[in-house]
XYZ file of C-alpha atoms in Angstrom:
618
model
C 0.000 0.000 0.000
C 0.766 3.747 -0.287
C -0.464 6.628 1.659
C 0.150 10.198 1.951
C 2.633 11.758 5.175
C -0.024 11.779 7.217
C -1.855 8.451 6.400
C -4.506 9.832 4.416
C -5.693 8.681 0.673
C -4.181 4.836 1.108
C -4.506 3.055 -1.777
C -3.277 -0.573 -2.567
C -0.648 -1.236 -4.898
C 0.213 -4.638 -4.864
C -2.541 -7.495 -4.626
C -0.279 -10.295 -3.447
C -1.640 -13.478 -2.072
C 0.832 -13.667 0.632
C 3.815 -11.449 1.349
C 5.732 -8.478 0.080
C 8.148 -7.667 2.719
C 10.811 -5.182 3.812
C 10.069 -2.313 1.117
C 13.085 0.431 0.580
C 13.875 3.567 -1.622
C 16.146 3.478 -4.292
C 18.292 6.648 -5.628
C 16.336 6.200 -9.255
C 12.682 6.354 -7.586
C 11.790 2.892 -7.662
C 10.968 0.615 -4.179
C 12.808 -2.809 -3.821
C 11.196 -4.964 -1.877
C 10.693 -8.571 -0.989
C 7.670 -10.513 -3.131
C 7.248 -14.215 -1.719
C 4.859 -15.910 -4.128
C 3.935 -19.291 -5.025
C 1.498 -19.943 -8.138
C 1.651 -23.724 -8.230
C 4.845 -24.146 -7.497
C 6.742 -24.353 -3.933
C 5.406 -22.115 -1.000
C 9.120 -22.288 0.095
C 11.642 -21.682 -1.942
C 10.508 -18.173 -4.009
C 11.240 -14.827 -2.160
C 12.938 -12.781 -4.365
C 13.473 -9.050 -4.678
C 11.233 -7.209 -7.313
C 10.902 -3.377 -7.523
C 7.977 -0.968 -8.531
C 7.277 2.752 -9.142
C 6.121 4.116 -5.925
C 2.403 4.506 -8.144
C 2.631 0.758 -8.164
C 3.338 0.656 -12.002
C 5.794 -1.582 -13.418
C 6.152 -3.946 -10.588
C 9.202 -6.628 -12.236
C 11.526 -8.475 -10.500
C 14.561 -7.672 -9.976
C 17.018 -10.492 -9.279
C 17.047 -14.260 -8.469
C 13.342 -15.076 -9.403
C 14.588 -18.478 -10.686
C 16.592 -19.573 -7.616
C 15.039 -21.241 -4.713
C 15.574 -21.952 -1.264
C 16.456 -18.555 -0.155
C 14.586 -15.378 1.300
C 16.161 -12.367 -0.008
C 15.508 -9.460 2.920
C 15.871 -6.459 4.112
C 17.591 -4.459 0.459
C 18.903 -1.191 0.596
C 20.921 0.444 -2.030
C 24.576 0.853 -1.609
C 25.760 4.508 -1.981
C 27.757 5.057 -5.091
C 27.088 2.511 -7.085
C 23.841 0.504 -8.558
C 24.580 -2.773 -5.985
C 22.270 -2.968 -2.904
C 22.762 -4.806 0.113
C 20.392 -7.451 1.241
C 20.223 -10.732 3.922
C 20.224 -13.788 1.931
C 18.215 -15.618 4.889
C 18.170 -19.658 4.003
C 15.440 -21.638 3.182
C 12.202 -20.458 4.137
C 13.413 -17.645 6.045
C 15.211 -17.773 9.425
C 13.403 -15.806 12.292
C 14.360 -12.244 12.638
C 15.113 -11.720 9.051
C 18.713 -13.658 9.543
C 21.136 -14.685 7.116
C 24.166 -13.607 5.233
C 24.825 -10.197 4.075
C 25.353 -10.222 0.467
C 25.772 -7.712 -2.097
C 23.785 -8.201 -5.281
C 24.641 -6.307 -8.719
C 22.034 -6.039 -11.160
C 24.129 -4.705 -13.895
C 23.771 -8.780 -15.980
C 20.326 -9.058 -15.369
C 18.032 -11.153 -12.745
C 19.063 -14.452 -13.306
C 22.681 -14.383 -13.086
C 23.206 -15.574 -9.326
C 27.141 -15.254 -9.880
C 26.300 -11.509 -9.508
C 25.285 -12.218 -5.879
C 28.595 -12.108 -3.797
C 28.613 -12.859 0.582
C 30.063 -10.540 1.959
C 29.484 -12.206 6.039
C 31.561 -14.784 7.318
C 30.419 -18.207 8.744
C 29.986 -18.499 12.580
C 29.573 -21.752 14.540
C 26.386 -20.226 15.149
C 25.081 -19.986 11.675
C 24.670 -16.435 10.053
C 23.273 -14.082 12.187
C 23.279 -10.938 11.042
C 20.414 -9.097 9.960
C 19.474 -5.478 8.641
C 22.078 -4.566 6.651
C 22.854 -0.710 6.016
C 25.646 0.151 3.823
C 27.861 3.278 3.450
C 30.014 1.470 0.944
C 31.109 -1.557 -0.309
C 33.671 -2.157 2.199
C 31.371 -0.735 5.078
C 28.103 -1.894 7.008
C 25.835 -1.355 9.621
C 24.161 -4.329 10.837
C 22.323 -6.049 13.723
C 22.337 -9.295 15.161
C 21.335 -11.374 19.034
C 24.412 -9.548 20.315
C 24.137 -6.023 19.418
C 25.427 -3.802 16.610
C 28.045 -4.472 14.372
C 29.951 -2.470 11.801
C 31.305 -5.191 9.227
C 33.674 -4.325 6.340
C 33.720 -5.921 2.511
C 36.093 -9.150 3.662
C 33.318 -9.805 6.843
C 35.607 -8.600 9.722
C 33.501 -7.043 12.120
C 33.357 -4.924 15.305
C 31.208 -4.109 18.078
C 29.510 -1.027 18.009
C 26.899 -1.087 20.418
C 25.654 -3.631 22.631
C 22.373 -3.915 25.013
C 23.186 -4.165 28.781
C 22.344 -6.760 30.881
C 19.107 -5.692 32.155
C 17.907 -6.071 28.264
C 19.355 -8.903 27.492
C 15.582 -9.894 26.693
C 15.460 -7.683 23.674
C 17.393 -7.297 20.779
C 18.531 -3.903 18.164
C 17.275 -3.630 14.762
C 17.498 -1.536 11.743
C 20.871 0.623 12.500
C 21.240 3.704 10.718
C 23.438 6.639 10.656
C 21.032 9.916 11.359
C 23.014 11.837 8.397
C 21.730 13.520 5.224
C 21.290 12.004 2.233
C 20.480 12.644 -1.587
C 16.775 12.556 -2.605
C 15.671 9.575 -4.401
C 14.370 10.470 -8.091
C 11.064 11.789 -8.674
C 8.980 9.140 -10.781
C 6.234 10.438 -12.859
C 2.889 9.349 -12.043
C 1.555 6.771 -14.586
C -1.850 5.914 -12.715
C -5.074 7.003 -13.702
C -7.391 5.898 -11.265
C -10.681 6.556 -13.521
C -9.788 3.340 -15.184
C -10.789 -0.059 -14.081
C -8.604 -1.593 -16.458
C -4.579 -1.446 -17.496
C -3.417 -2.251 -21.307
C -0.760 -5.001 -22.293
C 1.049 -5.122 -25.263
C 2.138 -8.546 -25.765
C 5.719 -8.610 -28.666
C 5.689 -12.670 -29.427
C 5.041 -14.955 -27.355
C 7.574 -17.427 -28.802
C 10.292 -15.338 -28.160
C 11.586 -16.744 -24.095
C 13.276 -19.372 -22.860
C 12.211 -23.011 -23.035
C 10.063 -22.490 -25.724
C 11.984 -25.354 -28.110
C 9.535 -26.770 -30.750
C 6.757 -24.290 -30.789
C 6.016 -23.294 -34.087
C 4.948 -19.987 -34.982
C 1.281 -20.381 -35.088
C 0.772 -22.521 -32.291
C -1.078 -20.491 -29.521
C -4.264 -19.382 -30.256
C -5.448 -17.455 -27.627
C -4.489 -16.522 -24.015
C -6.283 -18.032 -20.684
C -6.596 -15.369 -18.113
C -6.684 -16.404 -14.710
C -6.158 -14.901 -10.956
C -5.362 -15.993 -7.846
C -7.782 -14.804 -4.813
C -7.477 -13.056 -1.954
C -7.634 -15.663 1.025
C -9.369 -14.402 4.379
C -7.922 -16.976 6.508
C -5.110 -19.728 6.664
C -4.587 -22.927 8.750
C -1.135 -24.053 8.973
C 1.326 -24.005 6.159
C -0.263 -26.824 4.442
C -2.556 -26.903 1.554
C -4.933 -29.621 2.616
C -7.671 -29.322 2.012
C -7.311 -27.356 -0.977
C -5.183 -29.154 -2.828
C -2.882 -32.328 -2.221
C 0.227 -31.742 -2.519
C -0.815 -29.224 -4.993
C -1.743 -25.390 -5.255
C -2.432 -23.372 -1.788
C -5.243 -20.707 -3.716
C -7.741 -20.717 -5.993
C -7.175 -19.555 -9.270
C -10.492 -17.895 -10.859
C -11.173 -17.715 -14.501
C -10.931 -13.927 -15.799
C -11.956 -15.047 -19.481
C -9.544 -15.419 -22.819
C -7.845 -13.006 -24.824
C -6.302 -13.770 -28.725
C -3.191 -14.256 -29.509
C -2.205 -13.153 -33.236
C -0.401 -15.844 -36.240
C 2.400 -13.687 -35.228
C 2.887 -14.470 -31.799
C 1.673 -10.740 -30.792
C -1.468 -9.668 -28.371
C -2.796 -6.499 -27.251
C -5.079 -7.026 -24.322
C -7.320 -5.232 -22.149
C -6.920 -6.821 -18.225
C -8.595 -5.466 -15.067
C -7.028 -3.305 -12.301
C -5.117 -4.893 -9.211
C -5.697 -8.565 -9.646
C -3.295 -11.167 -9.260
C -3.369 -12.142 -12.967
C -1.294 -15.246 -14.425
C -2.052 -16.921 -18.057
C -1.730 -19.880 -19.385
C -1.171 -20.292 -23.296
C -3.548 -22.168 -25.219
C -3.552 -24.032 -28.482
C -6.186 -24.752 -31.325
C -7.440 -27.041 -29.069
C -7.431 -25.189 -26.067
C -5.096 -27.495 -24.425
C -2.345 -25.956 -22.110
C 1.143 -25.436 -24.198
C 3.036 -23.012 -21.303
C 1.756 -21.853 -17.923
C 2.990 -18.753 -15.847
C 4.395 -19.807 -12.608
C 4.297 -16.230 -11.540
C 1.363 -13.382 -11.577
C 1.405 -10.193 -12.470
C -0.512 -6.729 -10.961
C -1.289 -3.896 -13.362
C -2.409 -0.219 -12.007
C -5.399 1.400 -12.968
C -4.295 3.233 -16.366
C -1.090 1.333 -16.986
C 0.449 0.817 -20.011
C 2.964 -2.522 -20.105
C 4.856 -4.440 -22.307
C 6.108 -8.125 -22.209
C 8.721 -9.153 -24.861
C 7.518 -13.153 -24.646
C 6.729 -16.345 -22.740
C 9.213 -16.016 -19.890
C 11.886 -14.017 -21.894
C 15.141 -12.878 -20.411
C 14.617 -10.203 -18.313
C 17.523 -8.626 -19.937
C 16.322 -8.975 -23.475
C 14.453 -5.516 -25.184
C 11.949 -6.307 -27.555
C 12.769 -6.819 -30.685
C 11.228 -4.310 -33.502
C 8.843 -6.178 -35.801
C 6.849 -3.570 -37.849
C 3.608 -3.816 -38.635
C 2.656 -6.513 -36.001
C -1.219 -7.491 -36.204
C -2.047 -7.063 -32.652
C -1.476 -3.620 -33.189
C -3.560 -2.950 -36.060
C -6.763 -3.206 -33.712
C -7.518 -1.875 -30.545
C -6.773 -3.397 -27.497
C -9.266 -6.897 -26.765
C -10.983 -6.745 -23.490
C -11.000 -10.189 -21.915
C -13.875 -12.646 -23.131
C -15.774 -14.535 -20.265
C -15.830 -17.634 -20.294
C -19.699 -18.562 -19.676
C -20.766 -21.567 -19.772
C -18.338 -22.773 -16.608
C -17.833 -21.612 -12.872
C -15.381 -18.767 -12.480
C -14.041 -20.903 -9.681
C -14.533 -24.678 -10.043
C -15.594 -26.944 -7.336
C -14.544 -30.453 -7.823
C -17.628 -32.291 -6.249
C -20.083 -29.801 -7.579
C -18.962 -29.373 -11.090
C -16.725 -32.325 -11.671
C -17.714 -34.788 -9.877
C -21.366 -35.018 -11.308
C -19.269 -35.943 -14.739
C -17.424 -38.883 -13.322
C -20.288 -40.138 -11.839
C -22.389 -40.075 -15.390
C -19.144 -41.637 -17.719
C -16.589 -43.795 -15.025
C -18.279 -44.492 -12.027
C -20.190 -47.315 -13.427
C -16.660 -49.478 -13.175
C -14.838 -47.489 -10.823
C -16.270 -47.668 -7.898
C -16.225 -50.031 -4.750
C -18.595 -52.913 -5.849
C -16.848 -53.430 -9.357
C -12.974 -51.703 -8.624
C -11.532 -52.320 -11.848
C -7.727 -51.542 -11.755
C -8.213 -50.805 -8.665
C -9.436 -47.087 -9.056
C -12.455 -45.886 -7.809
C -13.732 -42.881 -8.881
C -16.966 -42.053 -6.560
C -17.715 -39.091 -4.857
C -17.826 -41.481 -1.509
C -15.767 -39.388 1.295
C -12.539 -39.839 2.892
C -11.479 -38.545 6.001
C -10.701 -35.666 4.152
C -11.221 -35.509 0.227
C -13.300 -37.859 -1.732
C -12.646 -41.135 -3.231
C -12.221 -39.810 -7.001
C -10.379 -36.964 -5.764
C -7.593 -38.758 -3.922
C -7.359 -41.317 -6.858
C -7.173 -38.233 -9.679
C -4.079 -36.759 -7.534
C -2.516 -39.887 -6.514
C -2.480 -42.245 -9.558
C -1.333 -39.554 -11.684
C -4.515 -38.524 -13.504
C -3.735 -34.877 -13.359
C -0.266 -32.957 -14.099
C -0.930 -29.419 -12.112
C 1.856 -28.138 -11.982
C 2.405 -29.254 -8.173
C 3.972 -27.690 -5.245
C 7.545 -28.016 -6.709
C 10.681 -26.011 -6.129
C 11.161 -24.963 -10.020
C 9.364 -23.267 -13.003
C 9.315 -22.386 -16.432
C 8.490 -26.271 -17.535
C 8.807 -27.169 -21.111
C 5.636 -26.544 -23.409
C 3.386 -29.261 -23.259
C 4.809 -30.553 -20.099
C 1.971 -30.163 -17.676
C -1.865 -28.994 -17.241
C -4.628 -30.238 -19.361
C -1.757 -31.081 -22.023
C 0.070 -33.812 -19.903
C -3.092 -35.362 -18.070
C -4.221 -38.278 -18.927
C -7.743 -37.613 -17.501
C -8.260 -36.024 -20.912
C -7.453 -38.935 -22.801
C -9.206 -41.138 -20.352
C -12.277 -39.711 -21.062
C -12.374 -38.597 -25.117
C -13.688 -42.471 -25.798
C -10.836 -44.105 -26.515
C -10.877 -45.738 -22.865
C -13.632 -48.251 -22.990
C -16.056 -45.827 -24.810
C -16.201 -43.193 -22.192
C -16.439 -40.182 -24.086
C -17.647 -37.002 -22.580
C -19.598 -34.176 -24.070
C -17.342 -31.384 -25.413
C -19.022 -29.200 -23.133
C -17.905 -31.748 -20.137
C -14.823 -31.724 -21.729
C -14.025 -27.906 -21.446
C -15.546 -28.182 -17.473
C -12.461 -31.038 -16.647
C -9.807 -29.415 -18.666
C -10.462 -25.595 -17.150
C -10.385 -27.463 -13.821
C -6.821 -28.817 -14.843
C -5.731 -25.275 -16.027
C -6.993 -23.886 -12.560
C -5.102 -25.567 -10.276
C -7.185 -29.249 -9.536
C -8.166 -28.065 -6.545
C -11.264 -29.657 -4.329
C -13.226 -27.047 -2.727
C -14.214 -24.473 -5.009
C -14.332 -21.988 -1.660
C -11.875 -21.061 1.173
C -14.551 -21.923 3.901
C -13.572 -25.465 3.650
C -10.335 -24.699 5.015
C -9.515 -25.663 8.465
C -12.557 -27.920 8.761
C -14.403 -30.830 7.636
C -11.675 -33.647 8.374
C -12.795 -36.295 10.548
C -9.666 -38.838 11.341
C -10.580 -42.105 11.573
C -9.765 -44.203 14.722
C -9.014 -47.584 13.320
C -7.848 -50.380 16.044
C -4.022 -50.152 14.973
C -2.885 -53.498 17.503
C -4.765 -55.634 16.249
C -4.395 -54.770 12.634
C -1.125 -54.659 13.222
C -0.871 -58.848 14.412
C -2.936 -59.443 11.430
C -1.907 -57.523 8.931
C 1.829 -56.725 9.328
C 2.824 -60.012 7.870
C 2.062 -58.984 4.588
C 1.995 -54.916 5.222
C 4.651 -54.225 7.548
C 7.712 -52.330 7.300
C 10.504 -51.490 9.174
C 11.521 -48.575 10.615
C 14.094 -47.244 12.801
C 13.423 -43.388 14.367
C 13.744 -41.961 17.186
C 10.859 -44.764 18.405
C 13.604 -47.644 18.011
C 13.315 -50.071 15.111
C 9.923 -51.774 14.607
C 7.775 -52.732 12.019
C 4.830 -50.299 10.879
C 1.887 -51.297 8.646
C 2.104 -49.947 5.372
C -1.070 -49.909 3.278
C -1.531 -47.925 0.239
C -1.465 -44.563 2.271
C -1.181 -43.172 5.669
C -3.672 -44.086 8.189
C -5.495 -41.625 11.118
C -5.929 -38.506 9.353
C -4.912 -39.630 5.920
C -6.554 -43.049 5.328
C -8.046 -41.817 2.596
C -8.065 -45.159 0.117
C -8.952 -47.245 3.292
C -11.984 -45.808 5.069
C -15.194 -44.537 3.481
C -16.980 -42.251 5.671
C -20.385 -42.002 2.792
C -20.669 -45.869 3.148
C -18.877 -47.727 5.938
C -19.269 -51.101 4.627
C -17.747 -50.541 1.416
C -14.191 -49.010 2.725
C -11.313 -50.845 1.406
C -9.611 -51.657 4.904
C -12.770 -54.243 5.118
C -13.542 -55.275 1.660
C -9.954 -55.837 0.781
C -9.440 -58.724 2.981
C -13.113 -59.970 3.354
C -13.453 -63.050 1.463
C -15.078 -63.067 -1.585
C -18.122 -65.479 -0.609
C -18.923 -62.953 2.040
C -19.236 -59.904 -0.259
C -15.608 -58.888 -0.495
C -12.882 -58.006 -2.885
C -10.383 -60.881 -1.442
C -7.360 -58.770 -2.597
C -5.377 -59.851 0.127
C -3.167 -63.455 -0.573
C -5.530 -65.134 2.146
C -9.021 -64.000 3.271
C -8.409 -62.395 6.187
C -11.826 -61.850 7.340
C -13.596 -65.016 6.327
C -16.971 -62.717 7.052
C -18.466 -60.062 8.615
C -19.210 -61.525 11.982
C -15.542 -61.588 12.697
C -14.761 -59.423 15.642
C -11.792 -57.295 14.066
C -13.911 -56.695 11.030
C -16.534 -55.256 13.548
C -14.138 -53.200 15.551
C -13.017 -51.521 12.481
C -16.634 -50.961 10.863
C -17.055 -49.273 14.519
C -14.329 -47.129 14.079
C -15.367 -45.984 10.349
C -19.120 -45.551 11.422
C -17.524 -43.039 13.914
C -16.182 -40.967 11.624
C -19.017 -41.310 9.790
C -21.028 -39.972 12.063
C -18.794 -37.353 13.479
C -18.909 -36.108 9.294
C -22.904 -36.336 8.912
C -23.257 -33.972 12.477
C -19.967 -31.647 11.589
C -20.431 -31.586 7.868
C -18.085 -30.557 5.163
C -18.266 -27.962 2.595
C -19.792 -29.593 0.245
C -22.808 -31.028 2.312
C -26.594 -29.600 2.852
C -26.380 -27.404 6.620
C -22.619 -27.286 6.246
C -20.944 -24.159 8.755
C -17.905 -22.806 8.059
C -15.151 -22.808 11.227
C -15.393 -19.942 14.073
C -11.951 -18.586 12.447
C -13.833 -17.762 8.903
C -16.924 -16.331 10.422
C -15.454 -14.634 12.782
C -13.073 -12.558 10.194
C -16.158 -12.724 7.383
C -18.131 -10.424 9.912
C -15.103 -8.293 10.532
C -14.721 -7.443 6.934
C -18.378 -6.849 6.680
C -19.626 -9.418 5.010
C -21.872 -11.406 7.366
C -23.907 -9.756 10.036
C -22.193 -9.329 13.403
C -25.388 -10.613 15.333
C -25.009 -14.004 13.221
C -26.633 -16.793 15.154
C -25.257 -20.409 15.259
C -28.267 -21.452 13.526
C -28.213 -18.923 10.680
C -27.057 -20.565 7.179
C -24.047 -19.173 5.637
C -23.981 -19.070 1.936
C -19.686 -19.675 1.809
C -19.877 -19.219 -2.072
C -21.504 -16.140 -2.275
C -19.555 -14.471 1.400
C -16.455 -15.939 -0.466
C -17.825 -13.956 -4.009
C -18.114 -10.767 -1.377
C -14.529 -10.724 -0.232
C -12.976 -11.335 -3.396
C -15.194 -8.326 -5.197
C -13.920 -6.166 -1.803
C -10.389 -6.338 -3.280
C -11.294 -4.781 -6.735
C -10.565 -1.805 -7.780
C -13.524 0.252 -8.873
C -13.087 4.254 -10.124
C -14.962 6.942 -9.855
C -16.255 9.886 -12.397
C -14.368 11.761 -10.519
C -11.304 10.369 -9.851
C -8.095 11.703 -10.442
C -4.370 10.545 -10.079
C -2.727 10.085 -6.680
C 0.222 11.678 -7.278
C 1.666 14.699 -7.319
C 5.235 14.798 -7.207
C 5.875 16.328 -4.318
């Protein structure tokens, strides 16, 4: 955000999902900052530095988007010179910002993580150092546990200032010389905050990197999608979004064209987290964006490619057919959910073309593709995510895939179900439904009520599975436990069983049909019946445990259920934003979808007639 001196006329710049940390001035006018992001790929490795006009225009990173595994904090400029100074915290991200102080030179580009040089030496203790400030190259303030330090370009280092024992409690941050300084450059305001939308001028889309065997031609059109805003989070984990997968829902803006050429010029809403995904004659998926991008009210960008080199200007083709028109405002996409919920628009499909084989009473090839729950996803949607049925681009620590490599393009859900697999051939209409879903993300709920809720663990009797079962299903282990032998079936058990219990029908879970003999109603898939029927005490202790769940799911209910309630957490910060009533009692319903529709529309940016630009210079 951005406000004036006195904290008046704030006005959002940046409509990140998560983070953008640690923001600082440099000499030309532009704000480096921190931007952690993750779209589909891993919430833990990507927190680069990225700059912006302090009118939020032209917001581009500015070096090591493509390396992971390191938090890059705290930049500020280094008199002098065009290098800044910055904590190269490890991993995730230490506490208290620490790491090692490195200097990082722009002058080769973003990618070029040579140009990244540590300055800090290593300690028995790790690095801690934190808040760099530089007066040259070959002199620093910074911070750490023990005080203040001032260390020169080789690391050496010397006390400056240390807290006394009665604050040995609290630590210094953020030294800084009181001392004048030059002015940073005055940027010229490029906002016009009577538009809703920004413009994009797209060079060729085949020029970038790993864009081998593309022919000119190719894409057809662009998909236009956005992350949204989330008003609460549980955890660092994804479940039950996604597994394994995406941690937000991507909503579908609409499709814009992409010229024989390889150019575009596109129209694109305000202050959305937008990412694309190019498509093909058939629509299918040949390159995704693994990052998003944030346009200002009024803006005018350009992009040279499909993940170009930062470093690369565009290069002059005259007469390019994009151009010849006026800009194309994004085209809705009508006939399917913005955001797509897999048991309400998905799952409806599978039930009309697969279920008839796939499913508990039949099993063939061992998939089964009902909408029966698990402790915490369905049947089909474990078996889509686990077998292999959908390439999503994942929760992975790299990017910029090769075309054709993953989304609707690498799934073979698609060609599972265009009737070359036993006939089961889906409407084109279904089609476009399972291969948007692909393009968004996979997720499961279509809503960010479900999160934090609507897992019910199942308490299965673990001894004496174990003497029965770990024959065949052990393994051993040795942890900090001792070494022993574990039962290993397909999955986890507790709050993962998913391919073993079914909390919609009890009876038919796999942990009791597996080993229940054929001649009672079984699947007999174990080398010996193990339950020779269902009057055998073990198999009744476990249907016990499953009808628990079961029952603890029909009185708690999940998102996708008749009467379901989202968490305390979610209602509690719905009515703080406004968008339920603040005498909500515990037997009102609550309409997730449309409170969820609420919040997101909160975020967008809407102008007035009378609306003028935000900036002034001064």
């Amino acid at each position: 955000y951005r406000c004036d001196g006195d904290g008046k006329n704030d006005r959002m710049l940046s409509s990140n999902n998560d983070h953008d940390n640690t923001p600082w001035m440099l000499p030309d006018g532009r704000v480096l900052y921190m931007r952690w992001e993750y779209v589909d790929r891993s919430q833990v490795h990507f927190h680069h530095l990225w700059t912006t006009n302090p009118d939020g225009t032209c917001q581009q990173v500015y070096f090591g988007n493509e390396f992971g595994n390191i938090a890059m904090l705290d930049a500020k400029p280094i008199p002098g010179t065009n290098k800044v100074v910055s904590i190269f915290s490890p991993g995730h991200g230490s506490p208290e910002h620490l790491g090692p102080v490195t200097i990082v030179d722009p002058s080769r580009g973003p990618d070029i993580l040579a140009s990244a040089k540590r300055v800090s030496k290593e300690h028995e203790w790790g690095s801690p150092w934190k808040d760099p400030w530089a007066f040259s190259e070959d002199c620093f303030l910074v911070a750490s546990r023990q005080g203040i330090f001032a260390m020169d370009g080789q690391g050496n280092t010397e006390l400056v200032y240390n807290l006394g024992p009665e604050d040995q409690e609290m630590q210094c941050h953020e030294p800084r010389p009181l001392t004048p300084r030059p002015r940073e450059a005055i940027r010229p305001n490029r906002v016009d905050l009577s538009k809703p939308t920004a413009r994009v001028v797209l060079s060729n889309i085949y020029e970038g990197r790993n864009m081998a065997g593309v022919q000119p031609g190719t894409i057809k059109k662009l998909l236009v999608l956005q992350q949204v805003p989330k008003p609460v989070n549980f955890s660092g984990g994804m479940e039950p979004l996604t597994i394994g997968g995406s941690f937000t829902l991507a909503q579908i803006v609409g499709t814009v064209p992409v010229e024989p050429d390889g150019s575009a010029f596109m129209e694109l809403p305000a202050l959305r987290s937008l990412f694309f995904v190019a498509l093909d004659e058939q629509d299918i998926a040949v390159k995704r964006m693994h990052s998003f991008m944030v346009l200002q009210p009024g803006e005018n960008v350009g992009c040279v490619g499909c993940h170009e080199q930062r470093s690369t200007a565009p290069e002059f083709i005259p007469d390019q057919l994009a151009f010849r028109r006026p800009p194309s405002p994004v085209e809705p996409i009508a006939d399917v959910p913005e955001v797509i919920d897999f048991p309400r628009d998905i799952q409806p499909i599978l039930d009309k073309h697969c279920v008839e084989c796939h499913r508990p009473e039949r099993y063939e090839c061992r998939v089964d593709l009902t909408g029966d729950k698990t402790a915490m996803y369905t049947m089909s949607y474990w078996t889509m995510q686990t077998r292999g049925l959908v390439v999503d681009g994942r929760n992975q620590p790299y990017s910029n895939r090769p075309p054709y490599s993953y989304g609707s393009a690498a799934s073979r859900l698609m060609k599972l179900i265009d009737g070359s697999h036993y006939n089961a051939k889906v409407s084109p209409h279904e089609a476009k439904r399972v291969r948007l879903w692909i393009e968004t993300s996979a997720t499961y709920p279509g809503t960010y009520a479900a999160l934090g809720c609507g897992t019910y663990p199942v308490h299965l009797p673990y001894g004496p599975l174990h003497q029965r079962c770990a024959k065949c299903h052990g393994r051993e282990v040795n942890d900090r436990y001792g070494k022993r032998v574990v039962l290993d079936f397909p999955r986890a058990w507790g709050e993962r069983a998913e391919p073993v219990a079914n909390l919609s029908r009890p009876e038919k879970s796999y942990v009791l049909l597996a080993p229940l003999a054929k001649e009672a109603g079984g699947l007999q898939l174990c080398k010996e019946p193990v339950f020779k029927n269902t009057d055998d005490p073990l198999y009744r202790q476990t249907l016990a445990a499953i009808r628990d769940a079961h029952d603890r799911l029909m009185a708690g209910k999940r998102f996708d259920m008749p009467g379901f309630r989202p968490n305390e957490h979610y209602l509690r910060e719905m009515q703080r934003f406004g968008f339920l009533p603040k005498d909500l009692k515990p037997t009102d319903p609550v309409d997730c979808y449309t409170v969820d529709r609420a919040y997101w529309n909160s975020f967008y940016f809407h102008p007035t007639a009378t609306a003028k630009a935000d900036l002034d210079g001064s």
